[in-house]
PDB file of C-alpha atoms in Angstrom:
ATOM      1  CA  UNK A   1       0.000   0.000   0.000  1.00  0.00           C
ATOM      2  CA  UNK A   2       1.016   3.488  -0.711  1.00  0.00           C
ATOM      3  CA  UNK A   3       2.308   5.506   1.721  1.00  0.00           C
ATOM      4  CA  UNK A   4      -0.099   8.380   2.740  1.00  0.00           C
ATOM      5  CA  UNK A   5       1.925  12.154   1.679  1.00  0.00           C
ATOM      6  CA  UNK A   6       1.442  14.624   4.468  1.00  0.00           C
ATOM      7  CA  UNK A   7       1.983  18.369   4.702  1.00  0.00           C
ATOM      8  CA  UNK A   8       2.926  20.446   7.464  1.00  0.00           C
ATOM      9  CA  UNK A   9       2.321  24.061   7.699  1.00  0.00           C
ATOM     10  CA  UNK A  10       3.836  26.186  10.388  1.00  0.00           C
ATOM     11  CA  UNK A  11       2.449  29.131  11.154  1.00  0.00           C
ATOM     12  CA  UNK A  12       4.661  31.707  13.423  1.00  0.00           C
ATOM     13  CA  UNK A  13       1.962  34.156  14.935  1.00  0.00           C
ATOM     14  CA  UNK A  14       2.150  37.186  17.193  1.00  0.00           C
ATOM     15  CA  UNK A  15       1.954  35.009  20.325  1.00  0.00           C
ATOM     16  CA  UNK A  16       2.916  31.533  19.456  1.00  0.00           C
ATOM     17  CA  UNK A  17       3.577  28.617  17.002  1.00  0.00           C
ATOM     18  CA  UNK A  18       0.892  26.616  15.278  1.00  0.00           C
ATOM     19  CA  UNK A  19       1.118  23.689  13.194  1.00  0.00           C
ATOM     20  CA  UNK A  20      -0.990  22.059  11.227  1.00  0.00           C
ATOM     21  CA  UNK A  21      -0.929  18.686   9.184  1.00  0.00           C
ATOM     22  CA  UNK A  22      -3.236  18.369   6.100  1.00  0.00           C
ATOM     23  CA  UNK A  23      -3.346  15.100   3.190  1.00  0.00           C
ATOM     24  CA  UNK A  24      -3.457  15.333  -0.414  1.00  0.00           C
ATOM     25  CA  UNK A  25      -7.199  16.005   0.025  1.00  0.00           C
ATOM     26  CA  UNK A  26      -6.428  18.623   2.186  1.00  0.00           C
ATOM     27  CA  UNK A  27      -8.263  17.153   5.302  1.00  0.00           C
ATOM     28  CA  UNK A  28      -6.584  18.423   8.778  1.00  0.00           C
ATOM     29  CA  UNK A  29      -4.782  15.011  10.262  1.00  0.00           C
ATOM     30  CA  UNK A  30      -3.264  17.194  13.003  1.00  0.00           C
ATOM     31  CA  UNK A  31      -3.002  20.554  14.592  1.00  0.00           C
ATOM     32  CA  UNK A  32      -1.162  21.891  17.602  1.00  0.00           C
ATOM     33  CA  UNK A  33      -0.081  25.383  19.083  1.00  0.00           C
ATOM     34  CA  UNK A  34       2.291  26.531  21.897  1.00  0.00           C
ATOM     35  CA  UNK A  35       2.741  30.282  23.370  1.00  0.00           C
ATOM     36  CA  UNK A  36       5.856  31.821  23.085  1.00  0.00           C
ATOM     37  CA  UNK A  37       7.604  31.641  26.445  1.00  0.00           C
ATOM     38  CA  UNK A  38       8.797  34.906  26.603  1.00  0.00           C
ATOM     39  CA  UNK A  39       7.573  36.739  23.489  1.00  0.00           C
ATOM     40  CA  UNK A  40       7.383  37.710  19.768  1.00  0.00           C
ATOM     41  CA  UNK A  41      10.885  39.607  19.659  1.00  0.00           C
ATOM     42  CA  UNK A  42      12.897  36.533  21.150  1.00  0.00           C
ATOM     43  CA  UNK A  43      13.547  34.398  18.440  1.00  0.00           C
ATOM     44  CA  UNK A  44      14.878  31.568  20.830  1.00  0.00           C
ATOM     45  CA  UNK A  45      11.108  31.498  21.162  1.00  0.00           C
ATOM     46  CA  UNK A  46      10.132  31.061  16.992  1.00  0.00           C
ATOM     47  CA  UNK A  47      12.782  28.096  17.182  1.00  0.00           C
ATOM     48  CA  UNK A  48      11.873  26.260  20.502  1.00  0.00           C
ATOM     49  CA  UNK A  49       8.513  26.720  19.399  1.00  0.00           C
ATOM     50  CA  UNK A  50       8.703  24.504  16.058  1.00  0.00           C
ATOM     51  CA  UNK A  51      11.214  22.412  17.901  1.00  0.00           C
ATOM     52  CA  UNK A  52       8.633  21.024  20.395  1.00  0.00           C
ATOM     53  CA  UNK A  53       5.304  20.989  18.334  1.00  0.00           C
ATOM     54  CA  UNK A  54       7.242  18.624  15.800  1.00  0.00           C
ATOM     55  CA  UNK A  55       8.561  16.822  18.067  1.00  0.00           C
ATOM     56  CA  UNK A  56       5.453  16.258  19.543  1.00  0.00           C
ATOM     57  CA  UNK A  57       3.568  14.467  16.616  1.00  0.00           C
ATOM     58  CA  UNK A  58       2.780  11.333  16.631  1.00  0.00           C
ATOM     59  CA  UNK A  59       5.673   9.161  15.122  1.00  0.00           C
ATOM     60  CA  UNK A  60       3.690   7.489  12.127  1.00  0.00           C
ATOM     61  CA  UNK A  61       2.406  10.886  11.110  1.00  0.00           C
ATOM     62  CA  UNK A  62       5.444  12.027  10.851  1.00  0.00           C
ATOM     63  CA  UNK A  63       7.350   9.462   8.669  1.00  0.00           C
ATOM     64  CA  UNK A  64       4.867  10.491   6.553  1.00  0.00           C
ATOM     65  CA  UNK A  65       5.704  14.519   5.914  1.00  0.00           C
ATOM     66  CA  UNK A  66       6.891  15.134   2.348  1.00  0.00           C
ATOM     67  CA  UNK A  67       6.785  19.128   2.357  1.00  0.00           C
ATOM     68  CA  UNK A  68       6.934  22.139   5.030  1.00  0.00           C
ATOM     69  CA  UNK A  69       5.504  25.344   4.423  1.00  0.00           C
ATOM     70  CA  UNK A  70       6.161  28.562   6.661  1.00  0.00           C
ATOM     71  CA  UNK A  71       4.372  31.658   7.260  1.00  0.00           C
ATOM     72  CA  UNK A  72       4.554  34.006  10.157  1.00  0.00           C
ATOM     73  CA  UNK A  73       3.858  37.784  10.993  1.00  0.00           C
ATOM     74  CA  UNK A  74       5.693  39.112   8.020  1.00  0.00           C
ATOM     75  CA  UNK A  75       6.749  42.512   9.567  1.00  0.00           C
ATOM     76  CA  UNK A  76       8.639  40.638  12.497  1.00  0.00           C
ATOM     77  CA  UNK A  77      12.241  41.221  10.699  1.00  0.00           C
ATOM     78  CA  UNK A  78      15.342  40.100  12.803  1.00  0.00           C
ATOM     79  CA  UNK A  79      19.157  40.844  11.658  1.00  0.00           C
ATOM     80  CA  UNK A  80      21.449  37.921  12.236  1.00  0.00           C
ATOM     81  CA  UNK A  81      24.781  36.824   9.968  1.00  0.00           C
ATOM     82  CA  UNK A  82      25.185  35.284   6.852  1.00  0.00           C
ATOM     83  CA  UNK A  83      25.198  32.245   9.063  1.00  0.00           C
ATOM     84  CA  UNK A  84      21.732  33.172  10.366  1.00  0.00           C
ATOM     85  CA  UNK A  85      23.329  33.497  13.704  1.00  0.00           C
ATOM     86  CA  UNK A  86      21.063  36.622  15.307  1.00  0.00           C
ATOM     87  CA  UNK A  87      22.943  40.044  16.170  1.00  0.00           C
ATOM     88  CA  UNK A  88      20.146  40.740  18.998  1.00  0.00           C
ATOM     89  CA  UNK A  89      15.850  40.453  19.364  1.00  0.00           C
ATOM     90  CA  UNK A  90      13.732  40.805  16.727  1.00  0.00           C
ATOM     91  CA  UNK A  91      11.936  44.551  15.714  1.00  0.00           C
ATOM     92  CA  UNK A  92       8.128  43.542  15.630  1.00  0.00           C
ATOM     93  CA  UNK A  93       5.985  44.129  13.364  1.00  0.00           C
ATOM     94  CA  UNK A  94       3.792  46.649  15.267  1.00  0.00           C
ATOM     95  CA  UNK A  95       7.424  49.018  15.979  1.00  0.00           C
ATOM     96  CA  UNK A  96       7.781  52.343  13.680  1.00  0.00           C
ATOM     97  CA  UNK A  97      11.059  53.868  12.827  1.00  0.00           C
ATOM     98  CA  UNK A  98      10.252  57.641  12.629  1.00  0.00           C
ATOM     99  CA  UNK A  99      13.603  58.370  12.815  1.00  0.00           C
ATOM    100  CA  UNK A 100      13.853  56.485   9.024  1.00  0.00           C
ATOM    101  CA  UNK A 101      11.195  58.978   7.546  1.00  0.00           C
ATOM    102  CA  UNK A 102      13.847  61.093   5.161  1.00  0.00           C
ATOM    103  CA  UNK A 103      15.718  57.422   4.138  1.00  0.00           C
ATOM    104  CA  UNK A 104      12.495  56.353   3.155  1.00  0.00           C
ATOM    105  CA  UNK A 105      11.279  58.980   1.220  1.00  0.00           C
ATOM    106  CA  UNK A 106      14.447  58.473  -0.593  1.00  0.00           C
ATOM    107  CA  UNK A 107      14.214  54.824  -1.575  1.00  0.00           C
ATOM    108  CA  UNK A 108      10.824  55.054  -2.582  1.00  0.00           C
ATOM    109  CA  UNK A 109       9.500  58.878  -3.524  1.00  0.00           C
ATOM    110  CA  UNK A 110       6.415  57.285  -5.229  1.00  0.00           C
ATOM    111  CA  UNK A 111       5.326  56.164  -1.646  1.00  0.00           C
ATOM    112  CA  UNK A 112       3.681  53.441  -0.713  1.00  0.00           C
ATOM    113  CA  UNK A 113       3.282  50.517   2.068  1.00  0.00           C
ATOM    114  CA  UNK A 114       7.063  49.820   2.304  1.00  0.00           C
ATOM    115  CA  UNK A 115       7.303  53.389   2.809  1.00  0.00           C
ATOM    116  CA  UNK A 116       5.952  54.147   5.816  1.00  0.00           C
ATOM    117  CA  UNK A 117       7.530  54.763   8.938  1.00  0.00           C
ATOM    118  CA  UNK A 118       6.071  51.495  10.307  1.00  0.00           C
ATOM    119  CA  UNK A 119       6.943  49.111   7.661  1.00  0.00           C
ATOM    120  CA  UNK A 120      10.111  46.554   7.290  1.00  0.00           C
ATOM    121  CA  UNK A 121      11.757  48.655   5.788  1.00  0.00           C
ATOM    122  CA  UNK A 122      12.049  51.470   8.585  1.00  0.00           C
ATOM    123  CA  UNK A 123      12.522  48.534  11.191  1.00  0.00           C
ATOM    124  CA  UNK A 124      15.331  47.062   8.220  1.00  0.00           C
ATOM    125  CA  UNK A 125      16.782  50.684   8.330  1.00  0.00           C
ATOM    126  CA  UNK A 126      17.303  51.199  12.240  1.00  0.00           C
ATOM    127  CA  UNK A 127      18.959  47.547  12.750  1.00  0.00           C
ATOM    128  CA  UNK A 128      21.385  48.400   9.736  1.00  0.00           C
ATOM    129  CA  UNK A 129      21.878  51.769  11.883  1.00  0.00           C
ATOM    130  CA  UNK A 130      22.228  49.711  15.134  1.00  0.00           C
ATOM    131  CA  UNK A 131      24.547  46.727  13.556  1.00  0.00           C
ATOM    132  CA  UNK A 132      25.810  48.265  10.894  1.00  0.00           C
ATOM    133  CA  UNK A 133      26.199  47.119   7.007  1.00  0.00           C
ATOM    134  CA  UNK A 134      29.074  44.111   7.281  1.00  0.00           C
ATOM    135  CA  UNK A 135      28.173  40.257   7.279  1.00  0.00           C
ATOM    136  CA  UNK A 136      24.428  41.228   7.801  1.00  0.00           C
ATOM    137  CA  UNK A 137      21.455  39.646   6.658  1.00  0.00           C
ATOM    138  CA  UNK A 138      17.721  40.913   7.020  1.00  0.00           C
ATOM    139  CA  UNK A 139      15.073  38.273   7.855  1.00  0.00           C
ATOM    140  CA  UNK A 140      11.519  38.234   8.298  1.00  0.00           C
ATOM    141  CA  UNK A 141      10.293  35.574  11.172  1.00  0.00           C
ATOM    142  CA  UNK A 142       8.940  33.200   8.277  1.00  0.00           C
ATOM    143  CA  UNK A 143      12.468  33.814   6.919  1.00  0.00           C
ATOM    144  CA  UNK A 144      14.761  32.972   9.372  1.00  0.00           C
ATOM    145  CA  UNK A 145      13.026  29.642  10.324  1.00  0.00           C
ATOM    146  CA  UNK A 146      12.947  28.639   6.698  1.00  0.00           C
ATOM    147  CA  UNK A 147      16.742  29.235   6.814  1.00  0.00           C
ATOM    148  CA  UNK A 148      17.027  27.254  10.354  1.00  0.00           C
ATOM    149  CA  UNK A 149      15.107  24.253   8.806  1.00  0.00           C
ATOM    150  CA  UNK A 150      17.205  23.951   5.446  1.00  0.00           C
ATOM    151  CA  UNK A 151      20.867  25.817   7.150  1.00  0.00           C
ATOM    152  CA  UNK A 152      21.032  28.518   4.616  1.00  0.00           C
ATOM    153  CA  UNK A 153      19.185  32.087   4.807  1.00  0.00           C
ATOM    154  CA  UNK A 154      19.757  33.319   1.581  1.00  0.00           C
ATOM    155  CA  UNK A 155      15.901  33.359   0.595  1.00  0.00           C
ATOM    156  CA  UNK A 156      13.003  35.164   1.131  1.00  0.00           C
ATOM    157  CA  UNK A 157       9.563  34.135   0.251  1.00  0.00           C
ATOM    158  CA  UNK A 158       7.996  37.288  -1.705  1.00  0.00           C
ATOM    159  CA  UNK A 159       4.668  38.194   0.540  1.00  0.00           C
ATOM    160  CA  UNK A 160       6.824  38.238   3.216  1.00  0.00           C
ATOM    161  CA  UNK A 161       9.332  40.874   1.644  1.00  0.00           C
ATOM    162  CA  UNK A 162       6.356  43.292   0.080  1.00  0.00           C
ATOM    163  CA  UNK A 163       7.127  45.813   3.126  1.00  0.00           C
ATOM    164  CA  UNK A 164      10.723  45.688   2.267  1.00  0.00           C
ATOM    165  CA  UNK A 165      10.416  46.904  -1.032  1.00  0.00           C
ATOM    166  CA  UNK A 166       9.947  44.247  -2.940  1.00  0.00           C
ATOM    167  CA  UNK A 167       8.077  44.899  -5.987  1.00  0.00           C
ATOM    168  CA  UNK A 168       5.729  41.912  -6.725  1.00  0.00           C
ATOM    169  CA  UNK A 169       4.883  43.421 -10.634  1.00  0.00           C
ATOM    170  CA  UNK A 170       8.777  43.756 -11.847  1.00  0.00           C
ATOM    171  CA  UNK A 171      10.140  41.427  -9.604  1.00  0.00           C
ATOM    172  CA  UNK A 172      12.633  43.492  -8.382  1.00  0.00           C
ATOM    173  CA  UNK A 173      14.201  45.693  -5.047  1.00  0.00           C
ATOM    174  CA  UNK A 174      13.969  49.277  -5.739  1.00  0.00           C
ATOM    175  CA  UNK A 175      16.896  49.983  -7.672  1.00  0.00           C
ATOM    176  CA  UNK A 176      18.378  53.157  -5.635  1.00  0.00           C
ATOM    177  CA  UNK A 177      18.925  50.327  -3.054  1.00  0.00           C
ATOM    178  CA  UNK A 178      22.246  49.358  -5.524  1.00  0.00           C
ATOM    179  CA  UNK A 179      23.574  52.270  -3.804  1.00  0.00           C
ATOM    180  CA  UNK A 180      23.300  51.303  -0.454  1.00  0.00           C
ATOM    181  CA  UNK A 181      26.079  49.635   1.507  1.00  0.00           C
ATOM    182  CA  UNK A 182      23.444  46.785   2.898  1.00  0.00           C
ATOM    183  CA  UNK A 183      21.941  45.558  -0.106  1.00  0.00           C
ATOM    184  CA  UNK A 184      23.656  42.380   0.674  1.00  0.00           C
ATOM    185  CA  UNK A 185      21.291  42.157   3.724  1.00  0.00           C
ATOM    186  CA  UNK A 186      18.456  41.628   1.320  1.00  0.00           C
ATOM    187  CA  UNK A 187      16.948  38.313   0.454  1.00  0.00           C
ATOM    188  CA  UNK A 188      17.131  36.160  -2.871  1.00  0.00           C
ATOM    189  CA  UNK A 189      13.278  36.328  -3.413  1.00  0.00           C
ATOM    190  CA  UNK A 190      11.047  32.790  -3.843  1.00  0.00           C
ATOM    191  CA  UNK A 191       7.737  32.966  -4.842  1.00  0.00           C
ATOM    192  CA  UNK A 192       5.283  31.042  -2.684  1.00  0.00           C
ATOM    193  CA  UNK A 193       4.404  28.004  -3.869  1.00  0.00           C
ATOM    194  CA  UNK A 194       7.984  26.857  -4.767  1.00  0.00           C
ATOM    195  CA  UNK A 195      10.304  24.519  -3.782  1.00  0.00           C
ATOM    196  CA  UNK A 196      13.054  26.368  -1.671  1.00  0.00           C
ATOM    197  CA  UNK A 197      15.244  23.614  -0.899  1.00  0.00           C
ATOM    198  CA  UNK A 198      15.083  20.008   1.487  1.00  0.00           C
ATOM    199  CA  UNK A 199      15.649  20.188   5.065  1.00  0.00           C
ATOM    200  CA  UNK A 200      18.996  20.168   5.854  1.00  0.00           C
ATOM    201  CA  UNK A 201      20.241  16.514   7.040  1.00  0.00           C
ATOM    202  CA  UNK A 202      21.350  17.484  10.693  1.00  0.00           C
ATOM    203  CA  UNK A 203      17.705  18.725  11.413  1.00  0.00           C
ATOM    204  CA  UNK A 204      16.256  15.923   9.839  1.00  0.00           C
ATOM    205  CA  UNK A 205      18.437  13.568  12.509  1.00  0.00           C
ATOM    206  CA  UNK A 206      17.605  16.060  15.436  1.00  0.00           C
ATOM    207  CA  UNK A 207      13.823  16.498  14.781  1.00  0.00           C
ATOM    208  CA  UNK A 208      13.258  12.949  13.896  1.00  0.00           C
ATOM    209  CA  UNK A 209      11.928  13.461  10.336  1.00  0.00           C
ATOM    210  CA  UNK A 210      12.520  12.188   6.783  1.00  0.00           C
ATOM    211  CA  UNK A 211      15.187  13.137   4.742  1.00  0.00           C
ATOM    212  CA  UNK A 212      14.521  14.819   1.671  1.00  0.00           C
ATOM    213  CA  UNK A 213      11.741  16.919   3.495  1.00  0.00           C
ATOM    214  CA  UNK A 214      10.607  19.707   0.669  1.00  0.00           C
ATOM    215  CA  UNK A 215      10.589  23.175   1.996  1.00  0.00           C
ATOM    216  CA  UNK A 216       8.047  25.247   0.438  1.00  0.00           C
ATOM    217  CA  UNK A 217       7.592  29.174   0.251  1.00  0.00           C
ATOM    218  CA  UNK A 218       4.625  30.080   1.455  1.00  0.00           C
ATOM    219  CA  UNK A 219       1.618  29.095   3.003  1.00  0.00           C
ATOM    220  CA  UNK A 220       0.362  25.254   3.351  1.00  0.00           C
ATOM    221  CA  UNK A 221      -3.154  25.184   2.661  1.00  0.00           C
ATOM    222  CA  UNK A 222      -3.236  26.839  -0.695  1.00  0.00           C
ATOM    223  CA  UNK A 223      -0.363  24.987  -1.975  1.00  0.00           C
ATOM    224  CA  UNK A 224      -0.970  21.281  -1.119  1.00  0.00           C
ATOM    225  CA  UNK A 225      -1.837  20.385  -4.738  1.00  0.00           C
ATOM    226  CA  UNK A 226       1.044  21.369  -6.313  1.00  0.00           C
ATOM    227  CA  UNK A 227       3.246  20.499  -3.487  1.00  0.00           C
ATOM    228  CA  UNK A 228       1.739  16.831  -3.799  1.00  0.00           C
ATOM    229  CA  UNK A 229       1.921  17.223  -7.953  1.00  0.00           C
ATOM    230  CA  UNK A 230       5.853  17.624  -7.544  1.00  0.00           C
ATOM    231  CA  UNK A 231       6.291  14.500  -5.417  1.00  0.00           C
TER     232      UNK A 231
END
């Protein structure tokens, strides 16, 4: 008999972790949260989160995970290295940068979300001010887990990166940010929906789950047809 093909979406809210397991017909198999033990800036939290909720499903569920999908409050953006190690907490998503109005205005004159003294951008701004431009990376939440699950955070899915700048219609960062000494902190953008990469084999051994695990951009639900159509 076949093996069943499960897929896990983990959702990284404003005060915990949810997961969720759903089948090629997209009926829920399995669904569990935990609160963040100390709060949405301390990414210890995001990580100890996941670690717990997948450990915590049932073993012959998960021998049967083919694909992970992340989403999470998309403003949350954190600054760690190019080796995803973080520089300090996380700026929330609720935090504005007023200080970042003039740089802003700069980058994009034709306004707009990304613009505003309360998007990533601003927050992006102040932690470039705080840590400065060298062997930095900007990550949303979403993000930075992705890059924890497969060990590399040189992606971004796009939705998450839409109040960085991103523009979804050419598919490009704002070009005056060539200019900028921190470009470098800036994401390789996936769109959701598309294979990022497999989890990486050391958290496959430490999370007890099967190699070759797809990692996914974007959200779960939406995308468990295709994700299943690949396999």
């Amino acid at each position: 008999m076949k093996k069943p093909l499960l897929v896990m979406g983990i959702d990284l809210g404003t005060s915990g972790v949810r997961i969720a397991l759903i089948n090629e017909k997209r009926v829920l198999v399995h669904s569990a949260e935990i609160g963040y033990p100390t709060g949405l800036s301390a990414w210890e939290d995001w990580k100890e989160c996941c670690k717990q909720l997948i450990k915590d499903i049932p073993s012959h569920l998960r021998a049967c995970l083919a694909a992970i999908a992340i989403d999470g409050t998309s403003g949350t953006l954190l600054a760690c290295n190019a080796k995803g190690k973080p520089l300090g907490p996380a700026l929330p998503y609720h935090i504005c940068c007023s200080e970042q109005k003039q740089t802003l205005a700069k980058i994009l004159p034709q306004g707009g979300n990304a613009s505003r003294i309360n998007s990533s951008l601003a927050r992006g701004l102040s932690l470039v001010a705080k840590y400065g431009p060298n062997d930095l990376l900007l990550r949303h939440q979403a993000d930075w887990i992705t890059g924890w699950l497969i060990g590399n955070w040189h992606w971004g899915e796009e939705s998450n990166n839409l109040r960085m700048g991103w523009d979804p219609q050419t598919k490009l960062w704002p070009p005056i940010l060539e200019t900028f000494s921190w470009r470098k902190a800036l994401p390789e953008i996936i769109e959701s929906g598309n294979i990022i990469s497999v989890l990486a084999p050391e958290q496959a051994e430490s999370l007890n789950l099967p190699k070759g695990l797809l990692i996914i951009a974007g959200t779960t639900d939406s995308n468990a047809a295709v994700i299943s159509a690949q396999l």
